[in-house]
Short mmCIF file of C-alpha atoms and ligand atoms in Angstrom, two decimals:
data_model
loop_
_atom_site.label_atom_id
_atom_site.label_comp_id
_atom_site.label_asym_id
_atom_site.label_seq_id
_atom_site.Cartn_x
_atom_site.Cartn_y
_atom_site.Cartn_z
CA UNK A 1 -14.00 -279.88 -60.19
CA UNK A 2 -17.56 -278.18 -60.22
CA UNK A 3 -16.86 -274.56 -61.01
CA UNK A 4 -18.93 -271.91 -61.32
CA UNK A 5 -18.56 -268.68 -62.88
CA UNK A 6 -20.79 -265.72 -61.83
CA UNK A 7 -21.04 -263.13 -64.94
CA UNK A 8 -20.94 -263.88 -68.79
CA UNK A 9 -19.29 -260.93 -70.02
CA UNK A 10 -16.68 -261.65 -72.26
CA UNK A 11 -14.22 -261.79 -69.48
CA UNK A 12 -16.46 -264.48 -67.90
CA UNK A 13 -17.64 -266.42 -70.67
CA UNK A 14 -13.72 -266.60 -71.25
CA UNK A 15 -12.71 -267.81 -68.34
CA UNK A 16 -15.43 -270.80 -68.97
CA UNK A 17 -14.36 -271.77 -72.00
CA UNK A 18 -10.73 -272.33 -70.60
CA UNK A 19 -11.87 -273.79 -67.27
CA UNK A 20 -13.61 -276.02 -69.44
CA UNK A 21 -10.51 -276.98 -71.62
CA UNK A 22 -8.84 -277.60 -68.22
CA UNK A 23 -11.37 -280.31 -67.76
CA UNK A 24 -13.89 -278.71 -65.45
CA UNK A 25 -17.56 -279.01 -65.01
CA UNK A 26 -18.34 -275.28 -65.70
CA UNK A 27 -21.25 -273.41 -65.03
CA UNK A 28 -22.11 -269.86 -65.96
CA UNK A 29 -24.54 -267.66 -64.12
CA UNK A 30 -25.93 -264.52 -65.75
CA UNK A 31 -28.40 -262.14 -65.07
CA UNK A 32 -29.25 -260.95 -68.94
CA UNK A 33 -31.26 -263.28 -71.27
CA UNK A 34 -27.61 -263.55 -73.30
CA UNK A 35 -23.83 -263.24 -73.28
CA UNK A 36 -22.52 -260.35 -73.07
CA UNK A 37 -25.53 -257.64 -72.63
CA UNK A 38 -23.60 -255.28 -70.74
CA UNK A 39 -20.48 -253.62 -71.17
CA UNK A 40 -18.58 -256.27 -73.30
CA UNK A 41 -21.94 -254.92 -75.82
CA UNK A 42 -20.83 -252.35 -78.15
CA UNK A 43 -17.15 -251.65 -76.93
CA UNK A 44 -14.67 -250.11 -79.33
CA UNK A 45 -13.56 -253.14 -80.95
CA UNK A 46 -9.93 -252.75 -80.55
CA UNK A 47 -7.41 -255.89 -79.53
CA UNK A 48 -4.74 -252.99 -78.65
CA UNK A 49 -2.22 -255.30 -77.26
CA UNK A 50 0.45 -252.65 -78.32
CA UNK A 51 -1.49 -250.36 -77.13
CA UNK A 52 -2.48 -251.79 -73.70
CA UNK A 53 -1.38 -248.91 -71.08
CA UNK A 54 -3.12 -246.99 -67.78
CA UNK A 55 -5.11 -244.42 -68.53
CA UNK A 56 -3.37 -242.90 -64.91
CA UNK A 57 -0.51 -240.89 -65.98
CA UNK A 58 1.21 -237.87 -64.99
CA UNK A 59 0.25 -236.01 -68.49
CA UNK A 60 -3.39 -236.55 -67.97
CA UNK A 61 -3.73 -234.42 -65.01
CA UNK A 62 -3.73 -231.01 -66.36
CA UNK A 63 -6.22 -232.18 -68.86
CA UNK A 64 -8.63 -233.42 -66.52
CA UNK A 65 -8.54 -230.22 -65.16
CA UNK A 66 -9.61 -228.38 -68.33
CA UNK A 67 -12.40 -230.34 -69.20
CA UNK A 68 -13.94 -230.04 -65.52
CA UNK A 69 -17.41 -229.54 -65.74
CA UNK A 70 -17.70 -229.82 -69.91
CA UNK A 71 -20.52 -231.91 -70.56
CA UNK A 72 -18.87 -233.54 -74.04
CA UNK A 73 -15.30 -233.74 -72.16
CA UNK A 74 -13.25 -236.50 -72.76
CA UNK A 75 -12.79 -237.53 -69.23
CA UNK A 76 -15.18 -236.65 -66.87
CA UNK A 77 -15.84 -235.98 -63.14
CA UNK A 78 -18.96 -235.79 -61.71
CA UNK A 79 -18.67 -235.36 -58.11
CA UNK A 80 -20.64 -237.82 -55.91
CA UNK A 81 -21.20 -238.36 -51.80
CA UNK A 82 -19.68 -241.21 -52.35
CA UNK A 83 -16.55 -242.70 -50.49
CA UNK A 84 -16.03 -245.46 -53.21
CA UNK A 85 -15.41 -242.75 -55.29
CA UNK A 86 -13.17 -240.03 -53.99
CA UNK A 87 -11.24 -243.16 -52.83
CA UNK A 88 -10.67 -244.65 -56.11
CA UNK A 89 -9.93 -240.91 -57.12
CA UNK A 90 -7.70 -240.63 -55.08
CA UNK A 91 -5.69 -243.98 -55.54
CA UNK A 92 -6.18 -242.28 -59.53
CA UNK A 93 -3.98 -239.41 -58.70
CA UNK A 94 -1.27 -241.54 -56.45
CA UNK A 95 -1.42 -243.94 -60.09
CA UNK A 96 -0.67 -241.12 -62.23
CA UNK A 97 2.77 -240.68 -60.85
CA UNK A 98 5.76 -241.38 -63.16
CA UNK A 99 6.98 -244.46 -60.76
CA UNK A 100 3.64 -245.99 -60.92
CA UNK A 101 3.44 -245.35 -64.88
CA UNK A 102 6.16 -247.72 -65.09
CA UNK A 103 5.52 -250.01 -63.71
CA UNK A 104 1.40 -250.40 -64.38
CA UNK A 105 2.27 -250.21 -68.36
CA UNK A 106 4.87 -253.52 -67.69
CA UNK A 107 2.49 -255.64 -65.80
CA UNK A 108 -0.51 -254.62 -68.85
CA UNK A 109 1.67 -254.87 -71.61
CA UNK A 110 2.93 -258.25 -70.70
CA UNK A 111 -0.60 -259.61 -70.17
CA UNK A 112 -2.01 -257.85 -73.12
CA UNK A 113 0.45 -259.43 -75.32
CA UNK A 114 -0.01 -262.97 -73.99
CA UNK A 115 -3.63 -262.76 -74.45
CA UNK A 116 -3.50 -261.71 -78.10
CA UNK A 117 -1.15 -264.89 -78.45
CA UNK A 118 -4.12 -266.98 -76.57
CA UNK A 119 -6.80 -265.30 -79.37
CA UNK A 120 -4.89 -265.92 -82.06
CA UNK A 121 -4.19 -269.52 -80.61
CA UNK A 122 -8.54 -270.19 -79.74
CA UNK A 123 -9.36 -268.00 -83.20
CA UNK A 124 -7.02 -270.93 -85.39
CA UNK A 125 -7.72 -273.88 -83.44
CA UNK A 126 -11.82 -273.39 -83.46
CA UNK A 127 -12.22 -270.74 -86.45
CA UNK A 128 -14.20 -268.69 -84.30
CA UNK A 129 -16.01 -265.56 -86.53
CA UNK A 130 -16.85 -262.37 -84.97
CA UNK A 131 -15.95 -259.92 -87.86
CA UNK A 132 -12.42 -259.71 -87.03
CA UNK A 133 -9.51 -257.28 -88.75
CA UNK A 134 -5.95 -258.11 -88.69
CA UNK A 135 -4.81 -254.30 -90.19
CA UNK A 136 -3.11 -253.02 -86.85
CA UNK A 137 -4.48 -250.33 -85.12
CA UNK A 138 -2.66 -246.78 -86.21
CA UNK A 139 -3.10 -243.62 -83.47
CA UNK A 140 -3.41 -240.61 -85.05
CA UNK A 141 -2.20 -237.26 -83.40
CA UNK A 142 -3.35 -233.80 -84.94
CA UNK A 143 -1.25 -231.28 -83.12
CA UNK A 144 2.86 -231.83 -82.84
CA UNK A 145 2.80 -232.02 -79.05
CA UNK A 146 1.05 -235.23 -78.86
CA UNK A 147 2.68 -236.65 -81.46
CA UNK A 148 6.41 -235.99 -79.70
CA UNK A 149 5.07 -237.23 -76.42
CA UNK A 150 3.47 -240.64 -78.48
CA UNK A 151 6.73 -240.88 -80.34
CA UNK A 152 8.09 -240.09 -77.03
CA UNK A 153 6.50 -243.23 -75.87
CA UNK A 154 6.78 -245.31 -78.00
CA UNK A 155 10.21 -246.03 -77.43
CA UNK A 156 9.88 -246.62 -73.91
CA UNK A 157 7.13 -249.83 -75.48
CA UNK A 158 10.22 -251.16 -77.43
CA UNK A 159 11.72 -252.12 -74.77
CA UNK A 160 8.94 -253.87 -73.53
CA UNK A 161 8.91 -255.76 -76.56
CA UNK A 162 5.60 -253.89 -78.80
CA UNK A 163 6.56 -252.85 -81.43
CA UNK A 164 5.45 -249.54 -82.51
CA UNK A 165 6.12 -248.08 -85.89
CA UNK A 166 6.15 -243.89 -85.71
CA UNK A 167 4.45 -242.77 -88.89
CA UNK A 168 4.41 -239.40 -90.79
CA UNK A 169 1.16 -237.65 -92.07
CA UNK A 170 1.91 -238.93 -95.61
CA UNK A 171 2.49 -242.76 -93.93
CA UNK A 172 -0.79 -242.26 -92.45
CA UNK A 173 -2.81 -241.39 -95.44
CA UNK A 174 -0.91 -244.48 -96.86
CA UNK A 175 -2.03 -246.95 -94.25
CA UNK A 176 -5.89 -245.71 -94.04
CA UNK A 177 -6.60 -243.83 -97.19
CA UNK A 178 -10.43 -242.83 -95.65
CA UNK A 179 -8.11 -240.86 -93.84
CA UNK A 180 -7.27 -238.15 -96.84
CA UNK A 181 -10.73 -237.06 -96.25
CA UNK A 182 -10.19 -235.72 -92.93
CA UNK A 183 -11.47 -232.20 -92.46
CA UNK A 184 -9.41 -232.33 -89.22
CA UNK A 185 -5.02 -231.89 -89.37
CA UNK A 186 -3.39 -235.27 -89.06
CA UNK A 187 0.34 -234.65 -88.31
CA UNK A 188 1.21 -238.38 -87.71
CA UNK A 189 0.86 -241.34 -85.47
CA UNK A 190 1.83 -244.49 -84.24
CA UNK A 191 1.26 -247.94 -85.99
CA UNK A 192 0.92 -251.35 -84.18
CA UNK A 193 0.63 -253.74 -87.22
CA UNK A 194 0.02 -256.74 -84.79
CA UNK A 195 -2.83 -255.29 -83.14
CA UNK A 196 -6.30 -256.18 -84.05
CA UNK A 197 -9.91 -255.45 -84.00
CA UNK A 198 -13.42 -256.90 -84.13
CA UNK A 199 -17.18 -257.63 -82.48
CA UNK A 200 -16.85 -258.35 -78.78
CA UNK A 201 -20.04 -258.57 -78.40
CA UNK A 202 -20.52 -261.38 -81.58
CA UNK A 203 -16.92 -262.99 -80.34
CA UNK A 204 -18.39 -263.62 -76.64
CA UNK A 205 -21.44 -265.06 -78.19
CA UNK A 206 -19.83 -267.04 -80.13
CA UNK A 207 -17.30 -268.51 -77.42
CA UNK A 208 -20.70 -269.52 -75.38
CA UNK A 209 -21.95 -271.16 -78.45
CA UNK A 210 -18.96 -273.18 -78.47
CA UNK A 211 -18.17 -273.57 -74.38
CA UNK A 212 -22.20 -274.61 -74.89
CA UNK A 213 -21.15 -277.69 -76.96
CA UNK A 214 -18.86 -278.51 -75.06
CA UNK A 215 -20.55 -279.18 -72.24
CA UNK A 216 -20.52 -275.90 -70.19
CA UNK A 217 -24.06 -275.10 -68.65
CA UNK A 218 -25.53 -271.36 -69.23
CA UNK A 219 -27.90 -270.59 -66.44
CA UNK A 220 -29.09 -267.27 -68.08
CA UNK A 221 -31.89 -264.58 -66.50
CA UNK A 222 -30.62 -265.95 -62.77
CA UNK A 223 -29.60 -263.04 -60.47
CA UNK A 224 -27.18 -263.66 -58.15
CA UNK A 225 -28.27 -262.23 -54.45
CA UNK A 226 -25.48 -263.35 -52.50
CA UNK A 227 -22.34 -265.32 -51.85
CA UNK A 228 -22.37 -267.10 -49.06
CA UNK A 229 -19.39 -268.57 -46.47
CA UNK A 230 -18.50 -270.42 -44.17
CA UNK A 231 -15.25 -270.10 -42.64
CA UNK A 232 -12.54 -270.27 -45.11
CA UNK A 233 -14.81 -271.44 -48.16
CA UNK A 234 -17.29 -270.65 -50.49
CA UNK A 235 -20.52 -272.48 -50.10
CA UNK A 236 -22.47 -271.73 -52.66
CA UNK A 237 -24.68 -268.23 -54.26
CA UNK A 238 -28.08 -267.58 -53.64
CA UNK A 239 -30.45 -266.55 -56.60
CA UNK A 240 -32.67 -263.50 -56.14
CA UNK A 241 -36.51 -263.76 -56.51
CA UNK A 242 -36.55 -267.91 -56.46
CA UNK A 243 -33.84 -268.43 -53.60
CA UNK A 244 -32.16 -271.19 -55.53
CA UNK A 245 -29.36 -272.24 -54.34
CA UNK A 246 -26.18 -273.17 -56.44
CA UNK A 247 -23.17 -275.12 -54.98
CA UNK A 248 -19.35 -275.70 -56.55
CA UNK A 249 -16.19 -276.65 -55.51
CA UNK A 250 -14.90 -273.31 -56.78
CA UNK A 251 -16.43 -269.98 -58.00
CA UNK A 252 -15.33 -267.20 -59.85
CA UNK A 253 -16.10 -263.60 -59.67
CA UNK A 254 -16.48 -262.05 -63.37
CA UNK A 255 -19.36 -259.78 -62.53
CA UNK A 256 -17.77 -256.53 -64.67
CA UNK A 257 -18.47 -253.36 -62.19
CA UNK A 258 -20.42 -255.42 -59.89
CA UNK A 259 -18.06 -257.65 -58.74
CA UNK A 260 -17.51 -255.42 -55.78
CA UNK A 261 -20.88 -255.42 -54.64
CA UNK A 262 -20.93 -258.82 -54.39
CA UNK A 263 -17.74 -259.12 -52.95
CA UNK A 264 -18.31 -256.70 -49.49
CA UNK A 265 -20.00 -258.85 -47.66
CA UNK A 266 -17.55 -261.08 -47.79
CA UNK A 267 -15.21 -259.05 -46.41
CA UNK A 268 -13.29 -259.20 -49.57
CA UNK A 269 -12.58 -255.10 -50.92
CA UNK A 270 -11.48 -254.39 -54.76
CA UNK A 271 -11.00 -251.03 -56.05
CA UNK A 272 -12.56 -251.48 -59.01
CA UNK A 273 -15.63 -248.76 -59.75
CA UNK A 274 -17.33 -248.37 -62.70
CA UNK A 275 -16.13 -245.94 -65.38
CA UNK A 276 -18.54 -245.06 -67.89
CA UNK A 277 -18.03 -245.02 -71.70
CA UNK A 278 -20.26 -244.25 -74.86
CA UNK A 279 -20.48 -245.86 -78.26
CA UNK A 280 -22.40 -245.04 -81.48
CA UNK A 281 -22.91 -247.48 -84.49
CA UNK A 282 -23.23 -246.20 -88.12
CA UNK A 283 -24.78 -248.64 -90.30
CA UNK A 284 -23.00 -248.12 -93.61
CA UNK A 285 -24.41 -248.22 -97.59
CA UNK A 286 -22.61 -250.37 -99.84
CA UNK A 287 -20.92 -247.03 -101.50
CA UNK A 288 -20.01 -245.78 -98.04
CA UNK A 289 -18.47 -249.30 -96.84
CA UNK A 290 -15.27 -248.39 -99.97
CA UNK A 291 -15.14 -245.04 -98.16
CA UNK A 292 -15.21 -245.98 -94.66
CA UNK A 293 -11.54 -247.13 -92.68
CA UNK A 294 -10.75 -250.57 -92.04
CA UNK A 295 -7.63 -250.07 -90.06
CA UNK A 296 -8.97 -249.40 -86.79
CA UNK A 297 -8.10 -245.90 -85.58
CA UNK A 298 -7.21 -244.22 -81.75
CA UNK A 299 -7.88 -240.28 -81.96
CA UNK A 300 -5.22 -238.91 -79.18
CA UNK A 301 -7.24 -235.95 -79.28
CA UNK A 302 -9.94 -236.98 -78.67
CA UNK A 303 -9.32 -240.22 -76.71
CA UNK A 304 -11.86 -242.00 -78.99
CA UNK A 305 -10.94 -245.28 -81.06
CA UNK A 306 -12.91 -246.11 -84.24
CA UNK A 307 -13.48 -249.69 -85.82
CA UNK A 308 -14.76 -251.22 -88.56
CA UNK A 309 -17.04 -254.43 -88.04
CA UNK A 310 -18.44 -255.77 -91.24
CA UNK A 311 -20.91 -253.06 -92.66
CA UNK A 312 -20.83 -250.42 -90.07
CA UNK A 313 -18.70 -248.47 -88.45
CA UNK A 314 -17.92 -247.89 -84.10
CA UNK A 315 -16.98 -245.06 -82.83
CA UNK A 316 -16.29 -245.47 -78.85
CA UNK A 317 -14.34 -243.52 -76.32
CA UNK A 318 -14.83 -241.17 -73.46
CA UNK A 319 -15.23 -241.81 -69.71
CA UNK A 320 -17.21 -240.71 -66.97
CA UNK A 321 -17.06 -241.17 -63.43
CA UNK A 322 -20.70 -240.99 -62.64
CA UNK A 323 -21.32 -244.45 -60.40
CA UNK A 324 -23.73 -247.07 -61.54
CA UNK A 325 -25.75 -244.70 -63.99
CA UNK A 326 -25.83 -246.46 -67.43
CA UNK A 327 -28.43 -244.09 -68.67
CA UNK A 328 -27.00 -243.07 -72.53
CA UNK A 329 -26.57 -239.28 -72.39
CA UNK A 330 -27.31 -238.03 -76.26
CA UNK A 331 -24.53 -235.09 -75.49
CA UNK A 332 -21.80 -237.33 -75.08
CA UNK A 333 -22.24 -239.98 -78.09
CA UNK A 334 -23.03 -236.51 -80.33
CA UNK A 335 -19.38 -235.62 -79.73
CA UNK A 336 -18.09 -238.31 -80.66
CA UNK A 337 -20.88 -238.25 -83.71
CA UNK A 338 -18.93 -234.97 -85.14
CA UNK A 339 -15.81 -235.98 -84.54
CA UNK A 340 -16.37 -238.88 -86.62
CA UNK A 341 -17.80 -236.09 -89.03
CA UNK A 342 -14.96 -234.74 -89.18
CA UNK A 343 -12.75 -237.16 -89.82
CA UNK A 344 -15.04 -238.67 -92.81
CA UNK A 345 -17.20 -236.29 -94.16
CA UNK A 346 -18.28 -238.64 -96.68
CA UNK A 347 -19.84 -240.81 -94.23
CA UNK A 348 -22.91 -239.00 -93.48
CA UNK A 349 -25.51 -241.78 -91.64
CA UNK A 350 -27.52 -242.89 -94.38
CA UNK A 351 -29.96 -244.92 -91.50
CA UNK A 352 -30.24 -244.50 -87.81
CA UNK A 353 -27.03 -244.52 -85.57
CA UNK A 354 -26.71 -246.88 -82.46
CA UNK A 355 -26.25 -245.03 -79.09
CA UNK A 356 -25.01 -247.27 -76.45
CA UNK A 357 -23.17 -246.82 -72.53
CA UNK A 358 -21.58 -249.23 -70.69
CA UNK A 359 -19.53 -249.27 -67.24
CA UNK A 360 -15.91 -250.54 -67.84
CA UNK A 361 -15.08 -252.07 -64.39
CA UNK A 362 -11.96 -250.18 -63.52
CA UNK A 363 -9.46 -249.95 -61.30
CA UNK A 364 -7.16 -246.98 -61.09
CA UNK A 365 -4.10 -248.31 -62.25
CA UNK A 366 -5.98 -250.20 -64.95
CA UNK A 367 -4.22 -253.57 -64.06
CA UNK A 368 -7.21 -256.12 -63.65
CA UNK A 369 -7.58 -258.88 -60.34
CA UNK A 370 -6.57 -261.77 -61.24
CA UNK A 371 -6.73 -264.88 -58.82
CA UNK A 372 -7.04 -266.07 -55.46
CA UNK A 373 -8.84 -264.05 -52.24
CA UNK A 374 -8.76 -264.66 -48.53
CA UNK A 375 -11.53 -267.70 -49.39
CA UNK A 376 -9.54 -270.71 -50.26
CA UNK A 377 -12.38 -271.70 -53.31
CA UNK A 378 -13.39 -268.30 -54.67
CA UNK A 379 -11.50 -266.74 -57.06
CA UNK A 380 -11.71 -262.87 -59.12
CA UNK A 381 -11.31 -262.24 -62.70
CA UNK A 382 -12.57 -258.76 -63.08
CA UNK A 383 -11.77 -255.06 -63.12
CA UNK A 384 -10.34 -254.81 -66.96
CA UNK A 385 -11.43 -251.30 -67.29
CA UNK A 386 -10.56 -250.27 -70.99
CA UNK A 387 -8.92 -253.56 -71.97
CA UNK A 388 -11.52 -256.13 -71.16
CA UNK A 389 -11.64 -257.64 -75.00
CA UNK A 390 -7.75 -257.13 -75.39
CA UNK A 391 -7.09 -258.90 -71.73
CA UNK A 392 -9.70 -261.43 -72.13
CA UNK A 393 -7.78 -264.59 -73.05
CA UNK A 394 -5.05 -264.67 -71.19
CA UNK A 395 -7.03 -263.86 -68.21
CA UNK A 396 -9.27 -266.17 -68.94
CA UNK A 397 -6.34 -268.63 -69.32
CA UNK A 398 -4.47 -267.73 -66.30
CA UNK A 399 -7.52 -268.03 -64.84
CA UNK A 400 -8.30 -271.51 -65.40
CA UNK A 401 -4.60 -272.52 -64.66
CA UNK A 402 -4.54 -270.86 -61.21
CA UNK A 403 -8.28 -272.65 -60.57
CA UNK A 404 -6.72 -276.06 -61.55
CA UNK A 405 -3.42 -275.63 -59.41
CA UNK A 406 -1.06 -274.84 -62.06
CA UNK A 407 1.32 -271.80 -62.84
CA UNK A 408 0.20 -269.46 -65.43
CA UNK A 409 2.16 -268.97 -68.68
CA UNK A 410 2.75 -265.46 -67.80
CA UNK A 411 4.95 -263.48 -65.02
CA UNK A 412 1.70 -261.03 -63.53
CA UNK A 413 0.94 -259.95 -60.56
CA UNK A 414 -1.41 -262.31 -59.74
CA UNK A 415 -4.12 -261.76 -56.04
C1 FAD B 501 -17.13 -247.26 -74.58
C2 FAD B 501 -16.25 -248.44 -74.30
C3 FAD B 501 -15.28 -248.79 -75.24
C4 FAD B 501 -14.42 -249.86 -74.97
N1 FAD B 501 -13.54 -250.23 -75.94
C5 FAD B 501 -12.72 -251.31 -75.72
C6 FAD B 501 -11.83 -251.76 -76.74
O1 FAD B 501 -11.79 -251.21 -77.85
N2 FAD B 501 -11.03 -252.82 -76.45
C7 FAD B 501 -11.04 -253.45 -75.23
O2 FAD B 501 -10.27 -254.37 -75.01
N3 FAD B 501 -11.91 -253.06 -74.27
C8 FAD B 501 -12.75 -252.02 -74.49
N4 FAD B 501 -13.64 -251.63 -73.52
C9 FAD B 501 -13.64 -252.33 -72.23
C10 FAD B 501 -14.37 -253.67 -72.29
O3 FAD B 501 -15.54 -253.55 -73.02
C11 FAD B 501 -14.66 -254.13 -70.85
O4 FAD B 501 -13.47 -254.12 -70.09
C12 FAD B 501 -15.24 -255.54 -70.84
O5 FAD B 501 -16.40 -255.59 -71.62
C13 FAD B 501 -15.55 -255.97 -69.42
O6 FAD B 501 -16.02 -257.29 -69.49
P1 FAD B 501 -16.55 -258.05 -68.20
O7 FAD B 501 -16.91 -259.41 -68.63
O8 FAD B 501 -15.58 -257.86 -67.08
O9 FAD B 501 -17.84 -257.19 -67.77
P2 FAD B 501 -19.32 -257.29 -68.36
O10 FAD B 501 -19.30 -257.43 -69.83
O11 FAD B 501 -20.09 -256.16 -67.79
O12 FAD B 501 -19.85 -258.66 -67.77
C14 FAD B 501 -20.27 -258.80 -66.43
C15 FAD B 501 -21.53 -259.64 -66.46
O13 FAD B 501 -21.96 -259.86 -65.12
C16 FAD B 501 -23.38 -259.86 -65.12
N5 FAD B 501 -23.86 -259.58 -63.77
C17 FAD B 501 -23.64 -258.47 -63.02
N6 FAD B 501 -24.23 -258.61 -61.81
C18 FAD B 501 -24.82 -259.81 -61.79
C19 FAD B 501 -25.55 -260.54 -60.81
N7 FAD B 501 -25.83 -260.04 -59.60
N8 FAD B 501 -26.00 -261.77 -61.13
C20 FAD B 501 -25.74 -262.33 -62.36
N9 FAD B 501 -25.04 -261.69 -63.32
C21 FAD B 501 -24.59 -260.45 -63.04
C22 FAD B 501 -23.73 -258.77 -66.11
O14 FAD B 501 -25.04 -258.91 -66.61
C23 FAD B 501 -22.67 -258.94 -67.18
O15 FAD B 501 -23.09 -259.73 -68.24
C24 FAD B 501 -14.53 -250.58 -73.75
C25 FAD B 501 -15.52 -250.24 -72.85
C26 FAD B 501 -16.38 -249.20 -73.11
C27 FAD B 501 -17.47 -248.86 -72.13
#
């Protein structure tokens, strides 16, 4: 079949390289110059399989309610006129519920851990390279309530099959000695040893590098203006600015936080709006690389996550409900600057630091649309939220098995 996929993100460029296994003739369509350009750019880094739960729970509430209005709050709300938002607000708060907790974290978890079984399966069979850490991912509490309500936590996970190791302060400093340094209280955390970390951004170019020799076409700096239909079907997309017209057998809808737009006129509605996060990059000096963590690190505190790619170091985190603004807002990456200060005094930026935003497509339960819609040859992969890198592979695999007729390997909730 003649598929096309609309987006090369590493969700999309994903899905291409396993439509393309299936035996398809794949073509990608994206608006930047390269792969991933947008938010799979400068994400955290984090493959946090046993970490892969909603953000929408019923313990978040009251602290969404104390940071109202702080301009370097953790989670952030700024009030719009705009019905997409209050309604995916809204369908926030119902998601927060303990019911809905439940439930969301089974239906992640299960597709979080498939899909690091699909990396680890691509990363051996084609020795793919993007700067990748298998040290776990430990998250780090600094205050005794948050570590009883992780601990809490993380026995409901067992049951779900992650296995999460509770660690004292002293394991901690074990783990991640760069840790010792902290000027901050570390009281203990959770480890996930299987959980990993790496460059999205390098990993997604890489993947197109590969899908690219195998015979998957990149149709790069092409807009898409519209998908058109007829009856039950697909046709084809238009292309802004030239008109072009491109035609499949199938399409797929990977277009991150725009996969909505798109999707309206077609009469086809996801509740997936854009949630924004910030990242900054500290290059690091040969002396500060021995100093710096390579076990990548969640801050409950602070809800950032901090990884180590080569020779520098991410810091990423926060979220903003702002609409389509991608604008980088100094205030927000500063905070997450000092807490990184704080954590490793030693690392003081020798060079410049990266500042970077991007829109996490998200929907409120977190649980991403996978699968069919109402038009028999058009087909969504999108709204990842926090876990695009982490969900990548096995949505891009489920994908590809849904496009080509077959069952997934994976119970999920699939459209
Ligand atoms: C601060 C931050 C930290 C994060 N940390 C992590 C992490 O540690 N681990 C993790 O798993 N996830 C993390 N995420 C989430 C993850 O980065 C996203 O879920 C993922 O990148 C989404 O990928 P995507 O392919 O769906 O979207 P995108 O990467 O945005 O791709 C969509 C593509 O569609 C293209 N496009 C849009 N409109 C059009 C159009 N009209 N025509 C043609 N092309 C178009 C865009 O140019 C883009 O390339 C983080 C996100 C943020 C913001």
């Amino acid at each position: 079949m003649r598929v096309v996929v609309l987006g090369a993100g590493v969700v999309g460029v994903t899905s291409a390289w396993y439509l393309a296994q299936a035996g398809h003739e794949v073509t990608v369509v994206e608006r930047q110059a390269q792969p991933a350009m947008e938010t799979s750019f400068a994400n955290g880094g984090q493959i946090s399989a046993g970490h892969a739960e909603p953000w929408a729970r019923p313990g978040v509430l009251p602290k969404i309610l104390r940071w109202l209005g702080r301009e370097d709050a953790p989670f952030l709300f700024r009030l719009r006129f705009s019905p997409a938002q209050w309604e995916w607000g809204l369908r926030f708060l119902f998601e927060c519920m303990p019911g809905r907790l439940e439930r969301n974290t089974r239906e992640l978890a299960g597709l979080a851990l498939y899909s690091r079984d699909c990396l680890v399966e691509l990363r051996e069979r084609t020795g793919i390279e993007y700067q990748s850490l298998q040290r776990g991912i430990l998250h780090f509490c600094g205050d005794e309530r948050d570590f009883a309500e992780l601990a809490r936590h993380a026995e409901a996970m067992r049951k779900l099959g992650i296995a999460r190791e509770l660690k004292s302060r002293e394991e901690c400093m074990a783990l991640e000695p760069a840790l010792r340094r902290s000027s901050v209280p570390i009281v203990g955390g959770v480890y996930t040893p299987q959980d990993e970390s790496g460059d999205a951004h390098l990993f997604t170019q890489q993947l197109a590098r590969m899908a690219l020799a195998r015979g998957v076409t990149f149709r790069y700096g092409t807009t898409v203006q519209a998908i058109e239909s007829k009856g039950e079907r697909v046709t084809g997309v238009t292309v802004r600015d030239s008109g072009e017209r491109i035609e499949a057998d199938a399409f797929v809808v990977a277009l991150g936080s725009y996969s909505p737009l798109l999707c309206a006129p077609l009469r086809i509605r996801m509740p997936v709006y854009p949630l924004k996060g910030y990242s900054i990059t500290i290059p690091l000096t040969p002396e500060q690389e021995a100093a710096a963590p390579s076990v990548s690190l969640t801050d409950e505190a602070h809800k950032i996550v901090i990884s180590r790619l080569g020779n520098r170091l991410r810091g990423a985190g926060t979220a903003e409900l702002t609409g389509y603004d991608d604008a980088v807002n100094a205030v927000r990456c500063e905070s997450i600057l000092r807490r990184i200060r704080q954590l490793f005094p030693d690392l003081v930026p020798a060079a410049e630091v990266e500042h970077w935003a991007g829109l996490r497509p998200a929907t409120p339960n977190n649980v991403p649309l996978i699968g069919a819609t109402r038009l028999r040859n058009l087909f969504l992969n999108t709204g990842h939220g926090t876990l695009g890198w982490t969900l990548a592979c096995g949505s891009g695999r489920a994908l590809a098995d849904i496009v080509s007729g077959q069952r997934p390997g994976i119970g999920f909730k699939f459209q």
